[in-house]
Coordinates of C-alpha atoms (C1' of nucleotides) in Angstrom, one line a residue:
Chain A
M17 CA 0.0 0.0 0.0
K18 CA 2.8 2.4 1.0
K19 CA 4.8 1.4 -2.0
S20 CA 2.1 2.1 -4.5
L21 CA 1.3 5.4 -2.9
A22 CA 4.9 6.4 -3.1
E23 CA 4.9 5.6 -6.8
I24 CA 1.8 7.6 -7.3
L25 CA 3.4 10.6 -5.5
Q26 CA 6.6 10.3 -7.5
D27 CA 4.6 10.4 -10.7
S28 CA 2.7 13.4 -9.6
L29 CA 5.9 15.2 -8.7
K30 CA 7.2 14.4 -12.2
T31 CA 4.2 15.9 -13.9
L32 CA 4.6 19.0 -11.8
G33 CA 8.2 19.2 -13.0
I34 CA 9.6 18.9 -9.5
E35 CA 12.7 16.8 -9.2
T36 CA 11.9 13.5 -7.6
I37 CA 12.8 12.8 -4.0
R38 CA 14.7 9.7 -3.0
Q39 CA 12.4 8.6 -0.3
I40 CA 8.9 10.1 0.1
E41 CA 7.9 10.1 3.7
I42 CA 4.6 8.3 4.2
K43 CA 3.1 7.7 7.6
V44 CA 0.0 6.5 9.3
P45 CA -1.8 9.6 10.6
P46 CA -2.4 9.8 14.4
K47 CA -6.2 9.7 14.2
E48 CA -8.3 7.4 12.2
N49 CA -10.6 10.1 10.8
M50 CA -7.6 11.7 9.2
G51 CA -7.3 8.9 6.7
D52 CA -5.2 5.8 6.2
L53 CA -1.9 7.2 5.0
A54 CA -0.5 10.6 5.0
T55 CA 2.5 12.5 3.7
P56 CA 4.0 15.8 4.9
L57 CA 5.6 16.1 1.4
A58 CA 4.1 19.5 0.6
M59 CA 5.5 21.0 3.8
S60 CA 9.0 19.8 3.2
L61 CA 8.8 21.2 -0.3
S62 CA 7.5 24.6 0.6
E63 CA 10.8 26.2 1.4
K64 CA 12.4 25.0 -1.8
L65 CA 9.5 26.0 -4.0
K66 CA 8.8 29.2 -2.1
K67 CA 5.1 28.5 -2.0
S68 CA 2.7 27.7 0.8
P69 CA 2.4 24.1 1.8
R70 CA -1.3 24.0 1.2
K71 CA -0.9 25.4 -2.3
I72 CA 1.7 22.7 -3.1
A73 CA -0.5 20.1 -1.6
E74 CA -3.4 21.2 -3.9
E75 CA -1.1 21.0 -6.9
I76 CA 0.1 17.5 -6.0
V77 CA -3.4 16.3 -5.4
A78 CA -4.6 17.8 -8.7
S79 CA -1.8 16.1 -10.6
I80 CA -2.6 12.6 -9.4
K81 CA -4.0 11.0 -12.5
D82 CA -5.5 7.8 -11.3
K83 CA -7.5 8.4 -8.1
S84 CA -9.4 5.1 -8.3
S85 CA -7.6 3.6 -5.3
F86 CA -8.8 6.3 -3.1
E87 CA -12.1 7.1 -1.5
K88 CA -10.9 10.6 -0.8
I89 CA -7.8 12.7 -0.6
D90 CA -7.8 15.6 1.9
I91 CA -5.4 18.4 2.6
A92 CA -5.3 18.9 6.3
G93 CA -3.6 20.8 9.1
P94 CA -0.5 22.7 8.1
G95 CA -0.3 20.9 4.7
F96 CA -0.6 17.1 5.2
I97 CA -2.1 15.2 2.3
N98 CA -4.3 12.5 3.7
F99 CA -5.3 9.5 1.7
T100 CA -8.2 7.3 2.4
F101 CA -8.3 4.1 0.4
S102 CA -11.4 3.0 -1.4
K103 CA -13.1 -0.2 -0.2
E104 CA -12.6 -1.9 -3.6
C105 CA -8.9 -1.3 -3.2
L106 CA -8.8 -2.7 0.4
F107 CA -10.9 -5.7 -0.5
S108 CA -8.7 -6.7 -3.4
E109 CA -5.6 -6.4 -1.2
I110 CA -7.2 -8.7 1.4
K111 CA -8.1 -11.1 -1.3
R112 CA -4.5 -11.2 -2.4
L113 CA -3.4 -11.8 1.2
L114 CA -5.7 -14.7 1.5
E115 CA -4.3 -16.2 -1.7
L116 CA -0.7 -15.5 -1.2
K117 CA -0.7 -16.0 2.6
S118 CA 2.6 -15.2 4.3
S119 CA 4.4 -14.5 1.1
Y120 CA 2.2 -11.4 0.8
L121 CA 3.7 -10.2 4.0
R122 CA 7.3 -10.8 3.3
E123 CA 8.9 -8.2 1.2
N124 CA 12.1 -9.4 -0.3
I125 CA 14.5 -6.8 1.1
G126 CA 17.5 -9.1 1.6
K127 CA 17.4 -10.6 -1.9
G128 CA 19.2 -13.7 -0.9
K129 CA 22.1 -12.0 0.8
R130 CA 23.9 -14.3 3.2
V131 CA 24.1 -13.0 6.7
Q132 CA 25.5 -14.7 9.7
I133 CA 24.2 -13.8 13.2
E134 CA 26.2 -14.7 16.2
F135 CA 24.6 -14.4 19.6
I136 CA 24.7 -15.5 23.2
S137 CA 28.1 -17.1 22.9
A138 CA 28.3 -17.4 26.7
N139 CA 31.5 -18.8 28.2
P140 CA 31.0 -22.4 29.0
T141 CA 31.9 -21.7 32.6
G142 CA 28.5 -21.7 34.1
P143 CA 24.8 -21.9 33.2
L144 CA 23.1 -19.2 31.1
H145 CA 21.6 -16.3 33.0
L146 CA 18.9 -13.9 32.2
G147 CA 21.1 -11.5 30.2
H148 CA 21.9 -14.4 27.8
G149 CA 18.1 -15.0 27.6
R150 CA 17.6 -11.5 26.3
G151 CA 20.4 -11.8 23.8
G152 CA 18.9 -15.1 22.8
A153 CA 15.4 -13.9 22.4
T154 CA 16.6 -10.9 20.4
G155 CA 18.9 -13.1 18.2
V156 CA 16.2 -15.6 17.4
A157 CA 13.6 -12.9 16.6
L158 CA 16.1 -10.9 14.5
S159 CA 17.2 -14.0 12.5
N160 CA 13.6 -15.0 11.9
L161 CA 12.8 -11.5 10.9
L162 CA 15.6 -11.2 8.4
A163 CA 14.9 -14.6 7.1
A164 CA 11.4 -13.6 6.4
A165 CA 12.7 -10.6 4.6
G166 CA 14.6 -12.7 2.1
Y167 CA 18.0 -12.9 3.8
E168 CA 19.8 -16.2 4.0
I169 CA 20.5 -16.5 7.7
E170 CA 22.9 -18.6 9.6
R171 CA 22.9 -18.6 13.4
E172 CA 26.1 -19.3 15.2
Y173 CA 27.2 -19.7 18.8
Y174 CA 30.8 -19.1 19.6
I175 CA 32.2 -21.3 22.3
N176 CA 35.1 -19.8 24.4
D177 CA 36.5 -23.2 25.2
A178 CA 40.1 -22.1 25.2
G179 CA 42.1 -19.9 27.6
K180 CA 42.0 -18.8 31.1
Q181 CA 38.4 -19.0 32.0
V182 CA 37.9 -22.7 31.2
K183 CA 41.1 -23.4 32.9
L184 CA 39.8 -21.7 36.0
L185 CA 36.6 -23.7 35.6
G186 CA 38.7 -26.9 35.6
L187 CA 40.6 -25.8 38.6
S188 CA 37.4 -24.9 40.5
V189 CA 36.0 -28.4 39.8
F190 CA 39.2 -30.0 40.8
A191 CA 39.2 -28.2 44.1
R192 CA 35.7 -29.2 44.9
Y193 CA 36.5 -32.8 43.9
K194 CA 39.4 -32.8 46.3
Q195 CA 37.2 -31.4 49.1
L196 CA 34.5 -34.0 48.3
I197 CA 36.9 -36.8 49.0
G198 CA 37.9 -35.1 52.2
I199 CA 41.2 -33.6 51.2
E200 CA 42.1 -30.1 52.3
Y201 CA 42.4 -28.1 49.2
P202 CA 42.7 -24.3 49.1
F203 CA 39.9 -22.9 47.0
P204 CA 41.5 -20.3 44.7
E205 CA 40.3 -16.8 45.2
D206 CA 39.0 -16.0 41.7
C207 CA 37.5 -19.4 41.0
Y208 CA 33.9 -20.2 40.3
K209 CA 31.9 -20.9 43.4
G210 CA 28.5 -21.8 42.2
L211 CA 26.7 -24.9 43.3
Y212 CA 27.0 -26.4 39.8
I213 CA 30.7 -26.7 40.3
E214 CA 30.0 -29.1 43.1
D215 CA 27.5 -31.0 40.9
I216 CA 30.2 -31.5 38.3
A217 CA 32.7 -32.6 40.9
N218 CA 30.2 -35.1 42.2
S219 CA 29.5 -36.6 38.8
I220 CA 33.3 -37.0 38.3
L221 CA 33.5 -38.7 41.6
E222 CA 30.7 -41.1 40.6
E223 CA 32.2 -41.9 37.2
E224 CA 35.9 -41.9 38.0
G225 CA 35.9 -42.5 41.8
G226 CA 39.0 -41.4 43.7
K227 CA 41.2 -41.8 40.7
Y228 CA 42.6 -38.3 41.0
K229 CA 42.9 -38.3 44.7
N230 CA 46.7 -37.9 44.8
A231 CA 47.0 -35.9 41.6
D232 CA 47.9 -32.2 41.5
F233 CA 46.0 -30.0 39.1
H234 CA 49.0 -29.6 36.9
D235 CA 49.0 -33.3 36.2
V236 CA 45.4 -33.6 35.1
P237 CA 44.2 -30.2 33.8
D238 CA 42.9 -31.5 30.5
F239 CA 40.6 -34.0 31.9
F240 CA 39.0 -31.6 34.4
I241 CA 38.7 -28.8 31.9
E242 CA 37.3 -30.9 29.2
Y243 CA 34.9 -32.8 31.4
S244 CA 33.7 -29.6 33.1
Y245 CA 33.1 -27.4 30.1
Q246 CA 31.5 -30.2 28.2
K247 CA 29.1 -30.8 31.0
I248 CA 28.2 -27.2 31.2
L249 CA 27.9 -26.9 27.4
S250 CA 25.4 -29.7 27.3
G251 CA 23.5 -27.9 30.1
I252 CA 23.5 -24.8 27.9
R253 CA 22.2 -26.7 25.0
D254 CA 19.4 -28.1 27.1
D255 CA 18.5 -24.6 28.3
L256 CA 18.5 -23.3 24.8
R257 CA 16.3 -26.1 23.6
D258 CA 13.8 -25.5 26.3
F259 CA 13.9 -21.7 25.6
G260 CA 13.3 -22.5 22.0
I261 CA 16.6 -21.4 20.5
T262 CA 18.5 -23.4 17.9
F263 CA 21.8 -22.7 16.2
D264 CA 23.0 -23.7 12.8
T265 CA 26.7 -23.8 13.7
W266 CA 28.7 -23.9 16.9
Q267 CA 32.2 -22.5 16.5
S268 CA 34.8 -23.6 19.0
E269 CA 37.6 -21.2 19.9
R270 CA 39.9 -24.1 20.6
E271 CA 39.3 -25.3 17.1
L272 CA 40.5 -22.0 15.8
Y273 CA 43.9 -22.6 17.5
E274 CA 44.2 -26.2 16.5
S275 CA 43.4 -25.6 12.8
G276 CA 45.9 -22.9 12.6
E277 CA 43.4 -20.1 12.0
V278 CA 44.8 -18.0 14.8
G279 CA 48.3 -18.3 13.4
K280 CA 47.1 -17.5 9.9
A281 CA 45.3 -14.4 11.2
I282 CA 48.4 -13.1 12.9
E283 CA 50.4 -13.7 9.7
D284 CA 47.8 -12.0 7.6
L285 CA 47.9 -8.9 9.8
K286 CA 51.7 -9.0 9.7
I287 CA 51.8 -9.2 5.9
K288 CA 49.4 -6.3 5.7
G289 CA 51.7 -4.3 8.0
H290 CA 49.3 -3.8 10.9
V291 CA 51.3 -5.3 13.7
Y292 CA 54.5 -4.3 15.5
E293 CA 56.6 -5.4 18.5
K294 CA 56.9 -3.3 21.6
E295 CA 58.1 -4.2 25.2
G296 CA 58.3 -7.8 24.4
A297 CA 54.7 -8.1 23.1
L298 CA 53.1 -8.1 19.7
W299 CA 50.6 -5.3 19.0
F300 CA 47.9 -4.7 16.5
R301 CA 47.8 -1.2 15.3
A302 CA 44.2 -0.6 16.0
T303 CA 44.6 3.2 16.2
A304 CA 45.2 3.2 12.5
F305 CA 41.5 2.3 12.1
G306 CA 39.9 4.5 14.7
D307 CA 40.4 2.7 18.0
D308 CA 41.9 4.8 20.7
K309 CA 44.6 2.3 21.7
D310 CA 46.7 -0.3 20.1
R311 CA 46.0 -3.8 21.3
V312 CA 48.2 -6.6 22.3
I313 CA 47.8 -9.9 20.4
I314 CA 50.7 -11.8 21.8
K315 CA 51.6 -11.2 25.4
K316 CA 55.1 -10.8 26.8
D317 CA 54.8 -14.4 28.1
G318 CA 54.0 -15.7 24.7
E319 CA 50.3 -16.3 25.4
Y320 CA 47.6 -15.0 23.2
T321 CA 44.9 -12.7 24.4
Y322 CA 41.1 -13.2 24.1
F323 CA 41.3 -10.6 21.3
T324 CA 43.7 -12.7 19.3
S325 CA 41.3 -15.5 18.8
D326 CA 38.5 -13.0 18.2
I327 CA 40.5 -11.7 15.3
A328 CA 40.9 -15.1 13.9
Y329 CA 37.2 -15.8 14.5
H330 CA 36.0 -12.7 12.7
R331 CA 38.5 -13.2 9.9
K332 CA 37.2 -16.7 9.3
K333 CA 33.6 -15.5 9.3
I334 CA 34.2 -12.7 6.9
E335 CA 36.2 -14.8 4.6
R336 CA 33.5 -17.4 4.4
R337 CA 32.0 -14.8 2.1
Y338 CA 29.0 -13.7 4.1
D339 CA 27.6 -10.5 2.7
G340 CA 27.2 -9.4 6.2
L341 CA 27.9 -10.3 9.8
I342 CA 25.9 -9.5 12.8
D343 CA 27.2 -9.8 16.4
I344 CA 24.8 -9.5 19.3
W345 CA 26.7 -8.5 22.4
G346 CA 25.8 -7.5 25.9
A347 CA 26.2 -3.7 26.3
D348 CA 29.0 -4.2 28.7
H349 CA 31.2 -5.1 25.8
H350 CA 30.5 -1.9 23.9
G351 CA 34.0 -0.7 24.4
Y352 CA 35.2 -3.7 22.3
I353 CA 33.4 -2.5 19.1
P354 CA 36.1 -0.1 17.7
R355 CA 38.7 -2.8 18.2
I356 CA 36.9 -5.5 16.3
K357 CA 35.8 -3.0 13.6
A358 CA 39.4 -2.1 13.3
V359 CA 40.2 -5.7 12.6
I360 CA 37.6 -5.9 9.8
E361 CA 39.1 -2.8 8.1
A362 CA 42.7 -4.0 8.6
L363 CA 41.8 -7.2 6.8
G364 CA 40.6 -5.1 3.9
Y365 CA 36.8 -5.1 4.4
P366 CA 34.5 -2.2 4.9
K367 CA 33.7 -1.9 8.5
E368 CA 30.0 -1.8 7.7
R369 CA 30.2 -5.4 6.8
L370 CA 30.0 -6.1 10.5
K371 CA 27.0 -4.9 12.5
V372 CA 27.3 -5.1 16.2
L373 CA 24.0 -4.9 18.0
L374 CA 24.1 -4.2 21.7
V375 CA 21.6 -5.6 24.1
Q376 CA 21.4 -3.6 27.3
M377 CA 21.8 -5.1 30.7
V378 CA 19.0 -6.9 32.6
T379 CA 18.6 -6.0 36.2
L380 CA 16.9 -8.9 37.9
L381 CA 14.6 -8.1 40.8
R382 CA 12.6 -10.2 43.1
G383 CA 9.8 -8.3 44.7
G384 CA 11.4 -5.0 43.9
K385 CA 14.8 -5.9 45.3
P386 CA 17.8 -6.4 43.1
V387 CA 19.2 -9.9 43.0
Q388 CA 23.0 -9.9 42.9
M389 CA 24.4 -11.5 39.9
S390 CA 28.0 -12.8 40.0
K391 CA 29.1 -15.8 38.2
R392 CA 32.3 -16.1 40.1
A393 CA 30.7 -15.9 43.5
G394 CA 28.0 -18.3 42.3
E395 CA 25.1 -15.9 43.2
F396 CA 22.8 -15.7 40.3
V397 CA 19.4 -16.7 39.0
T398 CA 19.8 -18.8 35.9
L399 CA 17.8 -18.6 32.7
R400 CA 16.6 -22.1 33.6
E401 CA 15.1 -21.0 36.8
V402 CA 13.4 -18.1 35.1
I403 CA 11.8 -20.1 32.4
D404 CA 10.7 -22.8 34.9
E405 CA 9.3 -20.1 37.1
V406 CA 7.8 -17.7 34.6
G407 CA 7.7 -19.7 31.3
P408 CA 9.5 -19.3 28.0
D409 CA 6.9 -17.5 26.1
I410 CA 6.3 -14.8 28.7
T411 CA 10.1 -14.4 29.3
K412 CA 10.7 -13.9 25.6
F413 CA 7.7 -11.6 25.2
I414 CA 9.0 -9.4 28.0
F415 CA 12.3 -9.1 26.2
L416 CA 10.7 -8.5 22.9
T417 CA 8.4 -5.7 24.1
R418 CA 11.4 -3.5 24.7
R419 CA 13.9 -1.8 22.5
P420 CA 17.2 -3.7 22.7
D421 CA 19.1 -0.6 23.9
S422 CA 16.8 0.1 26.8
H423 CA 17.8 -1.0 30.2
L424 CA 15.5 -3.7 31.5
E425 CA 14.2 -4.4 34.9
F426 CA 13.0 -7.9 35.1
D427 CA 11.1 -8.5 38.3
L428 CA 10.4 -12.2 38.9
E429 CA 7.4 -11.5 41.1
V430 CA 5.9 -9.1 38.7
A431 CA 6.5 -11.5 35.7
K432 CA 4.9 -14.3 37.6
A433 CA 2.0 -12.3 38.9
Q434 CA 1.3 -11.2 35.4
S435 CA 1.6 -14.7 34.1
S436 CA -2.1 -15.0 33.7
E437 CA -2.6 -11.4 32.6
N438 CA 0.4 -11.2 30.4
P439 CA 0.0 -9.5 27.1
V440 CA 1.6 -12.5 25.3
F441 CA -1.6 -14.5 26.1
Y442 CA -3.7 -11.7 24.6
V443 CA -2.0 -12.3 21.3
Q444 CA -1.9 -16.1 21.5
Y445 CA -5.5 -16.1 22.7
A446 CA -6.6 -14.2 19.6
N447 CA -5.1 -17.0 17.4
A448 CA -6.6 -19.7 19.6
R449 CA -10.0 -18.0 19.5
I450 CA -10.0 -17.9 15.7
N451 CA -9.1 -21.5 15.6
S452 CA -12.1 -22.3 17.7
I453 CA -14.3 -20.2 15.5
F454 CA -13.2 -22.2 12.5
T455 CA -13.8 -25.5 14.3
H456 CA -17.3 -24.2 15.1
A457 CA -17.9 -23.2 11.6
E458 CA -16.7 -26.5 10.2
E459 CA -18.9 -28.4 12.6
N460 CA -21.8 -26.4 11.1
G461 CA -20.9 -27.6 7.7
I462 CA -19.3 -24.5 6.4
K463 CA -16.4 -25.0 4.0
T464 CA -13.5 -22.8 4.7
D465 CA -11.0 -23.7 2.0
K466 CA -11.9 -21.0 -0.5
L467 CA -12.3 -17.9 1.7
Y468 CA -10.5 -15.7 -0.9
D469 CA -13.7 -16.0 -3.0
A470 CA -15.8 -14.6 -0.2
N471 CA -17.9 -11.5 -0.8
F472 CA -15.8 -8.9 0.9
E473 CA -18.4 -6.2 0.1
L474 CA -20.3 -7.5 3.1
L475 CA -17.4 -6.4 5.4
S476 CA -18.9 -2.9 5.6
T477 CA -18.8 -2.0 9.2
N478 CA -16.3 0.4 10.5
D479 CA -14.9 -2.3 12.8
E480 CA -14.2 -4.5 9.9
L481 CA -12.7 -1.8 7.8
R482 CA -10.5 -0.8 10.7
I483 CA -9.2 -4.4 10.9
I484 CA -8.6 -4.6 7.2
K485 CA -6.6 -1.4 7.3
K486 CA -4.6 -2.6 10.2
I487 CA -3.8 -5.8 8.4
L488 CA -2.7 -4.0 5.3
M489 CA -0.4 -1.8 7.2
Y490 CA 1.7 -4.7 8.4
P491 CA 4.2 -4.6 5.5
M492 CA 5.1 -1.1 6.6
V493 CA 5.8 -2.3 10.1
F494 CA 7.7 -5.2 8.8
E495 CA 9.9 -3.1 6.6
G496 CA 10.7 -0.7 9.4
S497 CA 11.4 -3.5 11.7
V498 CA 13.8 -5.2 9.2
N499 CA 15.6 -2.0 8.3
S500 CA 16.1 -1.0 11.9
Y501 CA 16.9 -4.5 13.2
E502 CA 14.1 -4.0 15.8
P503 CA 11.9 -7.1 16.2
H504 CA 10.0 -5.4 19.0
R505 CA 8.0 -3.4 16.5
I506 CA 6.4 -6.7 15.4
T507 CA 5.5 -7.4 19.0
F508 CA 3.7 -4.1 19.4
Y509 CA 1.9 -4.5 16.1
L510 CA 0.6 -7.9 17.2
Q511 CA -0.8 -6.5 20.4
E512 CA -2.5 -3.7 18.4
L513 CA -4.0 -6.2 16.0
S514 CA -5.3 -8.4 18.8
G515 CA -6.5 -5.3 20.4
I516 CA -9.0 -4.7 17.6
F517 CA -9.8 -8.3 17.0
H518 CA -11.1 -9.1 20.5
P519 CA -13.6 -6.3 20.6
Y520 CA -14.7 -7.1 17.1
Y521 CA -15.3 -10.7 18.2
N522 CA -17.2 -9.6 21.2
K523 CA -19.5 -7.3 19.2
H524 CA -20.1 -9.2 16.0
R525 CA -21.2 -12.7 15.5
I526 CA -18.9 -14.5 13.0
V527 CA -20.7 -17.7 12.4
S528 CA -24.4 -17.1 11.8
D529 CA -27.3 -18.3 9.7
D530 CA -26.3 -15.9 7.0
V531 CA -23.9 -18.1 5.1
E532 CA -22.5 -15.4 2.8
L533 CA -21.8 -13.1 5.6
T534 CA -20.3 -15.9 7.6
M535 CA -18.0 -16.6 4.8
S536 CA -16.8 -13.1 4.5
R537 CA -16.3 -12.7 8.2
L538 CA -14.4 -16.0 8.3
A539 CA -12.2 -14.6 5.5
L540 CA -11.4 -11.7 7.7
C541 CA -10.6 -13.9 10.7
E542 CA -8.4 -16.0 8.4
A543 CA -6.5 -12.9 7.4
I544 CA -6.0 -12.0 11.0
R545 CA -4.8 -15.5 11.8
I546 CA -2.3 -15.5 9.0
L547 CA -0.8 -12.3 10.5
L548 CA -0.8 -13.5 14.1
R549 CA 1.0 -16.7 13.2
E550 CA 3.4 -14.9 10.9
G551 CA 4.3 -12.4 13.7
L552 CA 4.5 -14.9 16.5
Q553 CA 6.7 -17.2 14.3
I554 CA 9.1 -14.3 13.7
L555 CA 9.2 -13.6 17.4
G556 CA 9.9 -17.2 18.2
I557 CA 6.8 -17.5 20.4
S558 CA 4.5 -20.4 20.3
T559 CA 1.0 -20.4 18.8
P560 CA -1.0 -22.8 21.0
E561 CA -4.0 -24.3 19.1
K562 CA -6.2 -24.0 22.1
M563 CA -6.0 -22.1 25.3
Chain B
rG23 C1' 38.3 12.3 34.0
rC24 C1' 36.8 10.2 29.0
rG25 C1' 33.3 7.2 26.1
rC26 C1' 28.5 4.5 25.3
rC27 C1' 23.2 3.6 26.9
rU28 C1' 19.0 5.4 29.5
rG29 C1' 15.4 9.2 31.8
rU30 C1' 7.8 9.6 28.8
rA31 C1' 1.1 8.2 33.3
rG32 C1' 1.6 5.3 40.2
rC33 C1' 4.6 0.7 37.8
rU34 C1' 6.7 -1.6 33.2
rC35 C1' 7.4 0.3 28.5
rA36 C1' 6.1 2.0 23.0
rG37 C1' 6.3 6.5 20.2
rU38 C1' 7.0 4.5 12.7
rU39 C1' 14.1 7.9 12.3
rG40 C1' 11.6 16.1 12.7
rG41 C1' 5.1 16.2 11.9
rA42 C1' -1.2 16.9 13.4
rU43 C1' -4.7 17.0 20.2
rA44 C1' 1.9 12.1 23.3
rG45 C1' 0.0 6.0 23.4
rA46 C1' -0.4 0.7 25.4
rG47 C1' -0.3 -3.0 29.2
rC48 C1' -0.4 -3.6 34.4
rA49 C1' -2.3 -1.4 38.9
rA50 C1' -7.3 1.4 40.7
rC51 C1' -12.7 2.0 40.2
rU52 C1' -17.8 0.6 37.5
rG53 C1' -20.5 -2.9 34.7
rC54 C1' -20.9 -7.7 31.2
rC55 C1' -20.8 -15.2 30.7
rU56 C1' -28.0 -19.3 28.3
rU57 C1' -25.4 -17.6 22.0
rC58 C1' -18.4 -19.0 17.8
rU59 C1' -13.2 -19.6 24.2
rA60 C1' -14.4 -14.2 30.1
rA61 C1' -6.5 -15.6 29.2
rG62 C1' -12.1 -11.7 26.7
rC63 C1' -15.4 -7.1 26.3
rA64 C1' -17.6 -1.9 27.6
rG65 C1' -16.5 2.4 30.5
rU66 C1' -13.7 6.0 34.2
rG67 C1' -9.5 8.6 36.1
rG68 C1' -4.2 9.4 35.3
rG69 C1' 1.4 13.7 31.9
rU70 C1' 6.1 20.2 33.4
rC71 C1' 8.1 13.7 27.8
rA72 C1' 14.3 14.6 34.1
rG73 C1' 15.6 20.4 34.2
rG74 C1' 17.4 24.6 31.2
rG75 C1' 18.9 26.8 26.6
rG76 C1' 19.1 26.5 21.1
rU77 C1' 18.1 25.0 15.7
rU78 C1' 12.7 25.9 12.3
rC79 C1' 6.9 26.5 9.6
rG80 C1' 6.9 22.3 13.5
rA81 C1' 10.9 19.0 18.8
rA82 C1' 9.5 13.4 23.2
rU83 C1' 12.6 12.9 18.7
rC84 C1' 18.3 17.0 16.3
rC85 C1' 22.5 20.3 18.9
rC86 C1' 24.6 22.4 23.7
rU87 C1' 24.3 22.2 29.0
rU88 C1' 23.0 20.5 34.0
rC89 C1' 21.1 16.6 37.0
rA90 C1' 20.1 11.2 38.0
rG91 C1' 20.9 5.9 37.0
rG92 C1' 23.5 1.8 34.3
rC93 C1' 27.8 0.1 31.7
rG94 C1' 32.7 0.4 29.8
rC95 C1' 37.8 2.5 29.6
rG96 C1' 43.7 -4.4 31.1
rC97 C1' 49.6 -7.8 28.1
rC98 C1' 41.2 -10.1 32.0
rA99 C1' 37.5 -12.7 29.3

RNA sequence: GCGCCUGUAGCUCAGUUGGAUAGAGCAACUGCCUUCUAAGCAGUGGGUCAGGGGUUCGAAUCCCUUCAGGCGCGCCA
């Protein structure tokens, strides 16, 4: 609808001899009686043309050749042009929607471009917490959204299974293991202290017995590290499964070292002249690409830094010939962006090739009081506990009704208290309700397989026209959501759509003795259902058949 | 100290990238189940868009500044 209106306006500008504008601004007016779509075009042209906005608006309206799509075109306020679509136009669009189903809703914006989205990528040193849940919900919704928009999407989880943190994990488990057999063992200060460490130590004890009783950690680090992080990783996979998140690929950091990717990346940067030695360490000249400090990639002691493998990781990703990379990070890593962008540029790619989306922090509250979150100290509420307590759909919905860059307060008590009143059910219920209408209709012998042939003329009440218009505005929301990488716009749209369906249901009888009217109303319900399912699918939220 | 994010109804948050009289859900109050699902519907109240300047036809939105909160500024990850 928006697109065809934009074309009409471009045409009109052409006949007026005004040079065309790249993007004509088209919006939904704030009040329904103002029309369906509006443009402030005349106002923005008034300065350039030295004419009053209303005068320009009149000229534009007069120059529109084909007005058959519109019931009326008004000039209002300071110079808005308001368009109201004709019923015939609306009905034929709805008919197309019913024929094409979700493909009507999916504008091909991506045109098959390959985009990889990396998200969550939590260290396998402890269970997922709520912050990971937010990243995960966002990642899933965004990847579904982009996939619906014609991008070819791959979802990846990066596993930090090398380096200091997993070593600390191994040591932590080792210490608990010793203590379990009754051996005094000093528990290192910066080790992980969560209960899950003890669980892992216990299962080692069950499987291996006192085999490592007399060993020192230096003798058996590999076993403890490997065993522990694998155990945690499989727990993470379980949590993700139950939260409804799947990945296409899992990239191991360790594998990057073993396959020589890290070495190759360093060589590559050396050849391109972006590294130098100083004070016994090897540095990447990040300042040459806009970062405010150069960064160490090989330490004085010969060890690599976290950043080194990240260079290799992003190098590998970008050379796999993706058209674009998206990283979703917690906002606490924002200082890391210039560094990694610098790598992209140093490797010879435009830095826009990588898009880093920041997801803001989640403050977890219980009854208004903050719950301390510290992985090291072992005080935290896991994602598992939250989805068990609150439920995956509600949890996701809470994340997806907020802009990614807004700080989020997640109060467990509030989330639970709202669990029967939660807006997510409002949307799911609309779908379930329509299902039940269809069941009822079919039980009454009404055939519902050719609703696109229904007589739409019978959908003549304002309530029905309002719904039709809302439905036809979806592509605008979709487009905005895709271009801004903001899935939450879909969430709000679904709430609004449900918010006009429920009252309609309450006021008007769908299935009645009037078969023709029944058919046309069912067609409307079907259109709503297509949208609800499409939207919920994008958000990664379930669509229960019955509720 | 520097950088990033945030500040909108009692609470939690939207606000379509500068447009028209700023919205929704909770919470509060009043009604509605004999008819396709009451996880629903109808109605009522609720605002100095943190404060102050500026930019222009027009600002919650852009710029400056103050205040408040969060997060970063490692040869940690």
